[in-house]
Tab-separated table of C-alpha atoms in Angstrom:
chain	number	residue	atom	x	y	z
H	443	UNK	CA	70.294	116.159	98.772
H	444	UNK	CA	73.603	116.525	96.923
H	445	UNK	CA	76.742	118.487	97.741
H	446	UNK	CA	79.604	119.512	95.458
H	447	UNK	CA	82.772	119.424	97.552
H	448	UNK	CA	86.534	119.469	97.119
H	449	UNK	CA	87.744	115.944	96.368
H	450	UNK	CA	90.854	116.618	98.468
H	451	UNK	CA	89.119	117.874	101.607
H	452	UNK	CA	90.072	116.026	104.818
H	453	UNK	CA	88.865	112.430	104.481
H	454	UNK	CA	87.115	112.420	107.846
H	455	UNK	CA	85.217	115.583	106.884
H	456	UNK	CA	84.138	114.083	103.565
H	457	UNK	CA	82.997	110.921	105.334
H	458	UNK	CA	80.913	112.953	107.797
H	459	UNK	CA	79.496	115.101	104.999
H	460	UNK	CA	78.307	112.010	103.132
H	461	UNK	CA	76.046	111.152	106.059
H	462	UNK	CA	74.010	114.219	105.152
H	463	UNK	CA	74.208	114.325	101.374
H	464	UNK	CA	75.358	112.519	98.261
H	465	UNK	CA	78.797	113.926	97.469
H	466	UNK	CA	80.017	115.025	94.061
H	467	UNK	CA	83.814	115.274	94.572
H	468	UNK	CA	85.130	118.295	92.671
H	469	UNK	CA	88.502	118.605	90.929
H	470	UNK	CA	89.667	120.317	87.729
H	471	UNK	CA	92.685	118.480	86.266
H	472	UNK	CA	95.512	120.658	84.984
H	473	UNK	CA	94.250	123.848	86.626
H	474	UNK	CA	96.868	126.612	86.752
H	475	UNK	CA	96.698	126.713	90.558
H	476	UNK	CA	96.967	123.053	91.657
H	477	UNK	CA	96.126	123.732	95.315
H	478	UNK	CA	92.855	125.366	94.186
H	479	UNK	CA	91.862	122.734	91.630
H	480	UNK	CA	89.195	121.368	93.982
H	481	UNK	CA	87.616	124.742	94.709
H	482	UNK	CA	84.168	124.679	93.130
H	483	UNK	CA	83.538	128.301	94.133
H	484	UNK	CA	86.073	129.422	91.502
H	485	UNK	CA	84.119	127.753	88.707
H	486	UNK	CA	80.450	128.257	89.556
H	487	UNK	CA	78.021	130.682	91.141
H	488	UNK	CA	75.008	128.772	92.535
H	489	UNK	CA	71.531	130.238	92.485
H	490	UNK	CA	68.101	129.504	91.048
H	491	UNK	CA	70.110	129.126	87.853
H	492	UNK	CA	73.778	128.301	88.256
H	493	UNK	CA	76.376	130.136	86.190
H	494	UNK	CA	79.354	127.916	85.386
H	495	UNK	CA	82.725	128.649	83.825
H	496	UNK	CA	83.301	127.505	80.238
H	497	UNK	CA	86.139	125.294	81.513
H	498	UNK	CA	84.231	123.649	84.348
H	499	UNK	CA	84.407	119.934	83.444
H	500	UNK	CA	81.382	118.423	81.752
H	501	UNK	CA	80.800	115.864	84.493
H	502	UNK	CA	79.757	118.604	86.931
H	503	UNK	CA	77.362	120.173	84.459
H	504	UNK	CA	75.863	116.719	84.010
H	505	UNK	CA	75.571	116.301	87.792
H	506	UNK	CA	73.469	119.483	87.888
H	507	UNK	CA	71.333	118.536	84.906
H	508	UNK	CA	70.675	115.029	86.229
H	509	UNK	CA	69.270	116.552	89.409
H	510	UNK	CA	67.115	119.109	87.637
H	511	UNK	CA	69.324	122.105	88.455
H	512	UNK	CA	69.255	124.705	85.648
H	513	UNK	CA	72.605	126.179	84.643
H	514	UNK	CA	74.049	128.480	82.028
H	515	UNK	CA	77.603	128.880	80.810
H	516	UNK	CA	79.379	132.112	81.657
H	517	UNK	CA	81.763	133.979	79.393
H	518	UNK	CA	84.976	134.055	81.450
H	519	UNK	CA	87.274	131.040	81.458
H	520	UNK	CA	89.041	130.619	84.807
H	521	UNK	CA	92.771	130.289	84.311
H	522	UNK	CA	96.245	131.556	85.139
H	523	UNK	CA	95.198	135.220	85.021
H	524	UNK	CA	94.362	136.022	88.654
H	525	UNK	CA	91.668	138.451	87.513
H	526	UNK	CA	89.598	135.467	86.326
H	527	UNK	CA	89.560	133.892	89.794
H	528	UNK	CA	86.819	136.291	90.882
H	529	UNK	CA	84.527	135.808	87.897
H	530	UNK	CA	82.280	133.282	89.663
H	531	UNK	CA	83.626	133.492	93.223
H	532	UNK	CA	80.815	135.808	94.287
H	533	UNK	CA	78.973	135.781	97.617
H	534	UNK	CA	75.252	135.667	96.862
H	535	UNK	CA	72.360	135.655	99.343
H	536	UNK	CA	68.610	136.096	99.011
H	537	UNK	CA	68.893	139.873	98.719
H	538	UNK	CA	72.605	140.640	98.809
H	539	UNK	CA	75.616	140.118	96.568
H	540	UNK	CA	79.242	140.803	97.449
H	541	UNK	CA	81.798	140.924	94.688
H	542	UNK	CA	84.386	142.780	92.667
H	543	UNK	CA	82.101	144.297	90.049
H	544	UNK	CA	84.993	144.694	87.608
H	545	UNK	CA	85.705	140.956	87.658
H	546	UNK	CA	82.295	139.324	87.984
H	547	UNK	CA	81.226	137.393	84.902
H	548	UNK	CA	78.485	139.324	83.027
H	549	UNK	CA	76.096	136.371	83.254
H	550	UNK	CA	76.416	136.318	87.053
H	551	UNK	CA	75.709	140.024	87.274
H	552	UNK	CA	72.741	139.715	84.929
H	553	UNK	CA	71.090	137.000	87.014
H	554	UNK	CA	71.565	138.522	90.447
H	555	UNK	CA	69.750	141.822	90.795
H	556	UNK	CA	70.444	141.995	94.521
H	557	UNK	CA	71.869	144.930	96.394
H	558	UNK	CA	75.486	144.757	95.276
H	559	UNK	CA	78.277	145.530	97.728
H	560	UNK	CA	81.291	146.365	95.588
H	561	UNK	CA	84.692	145.369	96.962
H	562	UNK	CA	88.284	145.282	95.732
H	563	UNK	CA	88.755	141.697	96.891
H	564	UNK	CA	88.673	139.434	93.853
H	565	UNK	CA	87.363	136.265	95.476
H	566	UNK	CA	84.338	136.950	97.651
H	567	UNK	CA	82.489	133.633	98.053
H	568	UNK	CA	85.493	132.244	99.867
H	569	UNK	CA	86.031	135.490	101.790
H	570	UNK	CA	82.464	135.983	103.008
H	571	UNK	CA	79.518	133.898	104.122
H	572	UNK	CA	76.102	135.557	103.842
H	573	UNK	CA	73.821	134.247	106.584
H	574	UNK	CA	71.020	136.703	105.828
H	575	UNK	CA	70.538	140.299	104.717
H	576	UNK	CA	71.859	141.650	108.020
H	577	UNK	CA	74.461	139.066	108.997
H	578	UNK	CA	77.679	138.277	107.126
H	579	UNK	CA	80.823	136.597	108.402
H	580	UNK	CA	84.038	137.547	106.641
H	581	UNK	CA	87.741	137.036	107.166
H	582	UNK	CA	88.647	139.957	104.876
H	583	UNK	CA	89.052	143.431	106.354
H	584	UNK	CA	88.302	145.161	103.052
H	585	UNK	CA	85.042	143.273	102.689
H	586	UNK	CA	84.096	144.120	106.285
H	587	UNK	CA	84.760	147.812	105.614
H	588	UNK	CA	82.636	147.788	102.440
H	589	UNK	CA	79.774	146.036	104.245
H	590	UNK	CA	79.862	148.579	107.069
H	591	UNK	CA	79.751	151.428	104.545
H	592	UNK	CA	76.699	149.809	102.955
H	593	UNK	CA	74.925	149.418	106.296
H	594	UNK	CA	75.216	145.631	106.321
H	595	UNK	CA	76.104	143.992	109.635
H	596	UNK	CA	79.078	141.671	109.690
H	597	UNK	CA	81.466	139.795	111.937
H	598	UNK	CA	85.143	140.033	111.008
H	599	UNK	CA	87.107	136.927	111.982
H	600	UNK	CA	90.798	136.086	111.883
H	601	UNK	CA	92.047	134.244	108.822
H	602	UNK	CA	95.368	133.029	110.260
H	603	UNK	CA	93.854	129.954	112.010
H	604	UNK	CA	92.148	128.857	108.783
H	605	UNK	CA	94.078	126.313	106.767
H	606	UNK	CA	94.473	126.293	102.991
H	607	UNK	CA	97.091	123.823	101.757
H	608	UNK	CA	99.774	125.588	99.751
H	609	UNK	CA	98.991	129.021	101.209
H	610	UNK	CA	99.670	130.858	104.460
H	611	UNK	CA	96.003	130.863	105.418
H	612	UNK	CA	92.537	130.409	104.009
H	613	UNK	CA	89.235	132.277	104.133
H	614	UNK	CA	86.186	131.679	106.303
H	615	UNK	CA	83.575	131.406	103.573
H	616	UNK	CA	85.577	128.699	101.853
H	617	UNK	CA	85.118	126.469	104.915
H	618	UNK	CA	81.340	126.627	104.776
H	619	UNK	CA	78.104	125.598	103.190
H	620	UNK	CA	74.485	126.247	104.163
H	621	UNK	CA	71.529	123.966	103.616
H	622	UNK	CA	68.235	125.030	105.129
H	623	UNK	CA	68.833	125.786	108.797
H	624	UNK	CA	72.170	123.985	108.975
H	625	UNK	CA	75.596	125.583	108.644
H	626	UNK	CA	78.244	123.046	107.685
H	627	UNK	CA	81.862	123.740	108.613
H	628	UNK	CA	84.939	121.885	107.430
H	629	UNK	CA	86.582	121.957	110.840
H	630	UNK	CA	85.631	122.827	114.393
H	631	UNK	CA	85.112	126.270	115.886
H	632	UNK	CA	86.933	125.184	119.012
H	633	UNK	CA	90.132	125.507	116.990
H	634	UNK	CA	89.433	129.165	116.157
H	635	UNK	CA	90.065	131.875	118.792
H	636	UNK	CA	86.741	133.528	117.918
H	637	UNK	CA	84.820	130.277	117.935
H	638	UNK	CA	82.371	131.313	120.615
H	639	UNK	CA	81.836	134.719	119.026
H	640	UNK	CA	81.046	132.997	115.736
H	641	UNK	CA	78.551	130.686	117.461
H	642	UNK	CA	76.844	133.632	119.156
H	643	UNK	CA	76.660	135.573	115.893
H	644	UNK	CA	75.196	132.640	113.969
H	645	UNK	CA	72.607	132.173	116.747
H	646	UNK	CA	71.152	135.587	115.825
H	647	UNK	CA	70.066	134.198	112.430
H	648	UNK	CA	67.769	131.463	111.116
H	649	UNK	CA	70.568	128.893	111.438
H	650	UNK	CA	69.513	126.327	114.035
H	651	UNK	CA	72.478	123.964	113.895
H	652	UNK	CA	76.200	124.161	113.187
H	653	UNK	CA	77.571	120.895	111.836
H	654	UNK	CA	81.326	120.591	112.384
H	655	UNK	CA	82.515	117.932	109.958
H	656	UNK	CA	85.731	116.990	111.779
H	657	UNK	CA	87.605	117.910	114.919
H	658	UNK	CA	90.407	119.971	113.458
H	659	UNK	CA	91.237	123.516	112.297
H	660	UNK	CA	88.856	125.205	109.907
H	661	UNK	CA	89.917	124.336	106.362
H	662	UNK	CA	89.191	126.391	103.250
H	663	UNK	CA	88.101	123.794	100.680
H	664	UNK	CA	86.450	126.150	98.192
H	665	UNK	CA	82.991	126.100	99.779
H	666	UNK	CA	80.346	123.393	100.015
H	667	UNK	CA	77.614	123.760	97.395
H	668	UNK	CA	74.364	121.984	98.301
H	669	UNK	CA	71.682	121.379	95.682
């Protein structure tokens, strides 16, 4: 098992993560937003066939190809224009997609024929974690409102306790990754005021184990992509 993860995530979390999977540390040199240069969820949308940004470095495409993961290049280059930050940062589940339909890269939209929940939020993979068709955790009020209007259950959690270096706070989805029946968190729920509520909500799904990668505040690292 392999995981693509922010090269600048807390060292203790990366060390713990490597006990479960081979790590591919992610970083895009010279990116317009230096504090987000390690956020893989800005440059790729995983799925049965990954869609990657034209400016995602070649080494990460090679990492996918070497492991037999099919990928295709999208059309939108992620850069200084904030509108491009949502091109690939799309929350995708088995039968549900959450995204800003005006900003999603056409190749992502073409490959995911799920029920689409349209939101105004530009970056949805970091804002929302799809557990299953009926359970989503989000730290964005606008996303929660759109999900409710679409009849999709969700848990809205506070974003203030979530760290994102260089910014006032981060987003819940950006702290997470799912592999099989395990939910991996960069941080510990005991440092979030809704920690127990999150545990109880996750227990309603197929997730059998929550792996907290270090004993510290939840940290938005741009998601953990397992493959």
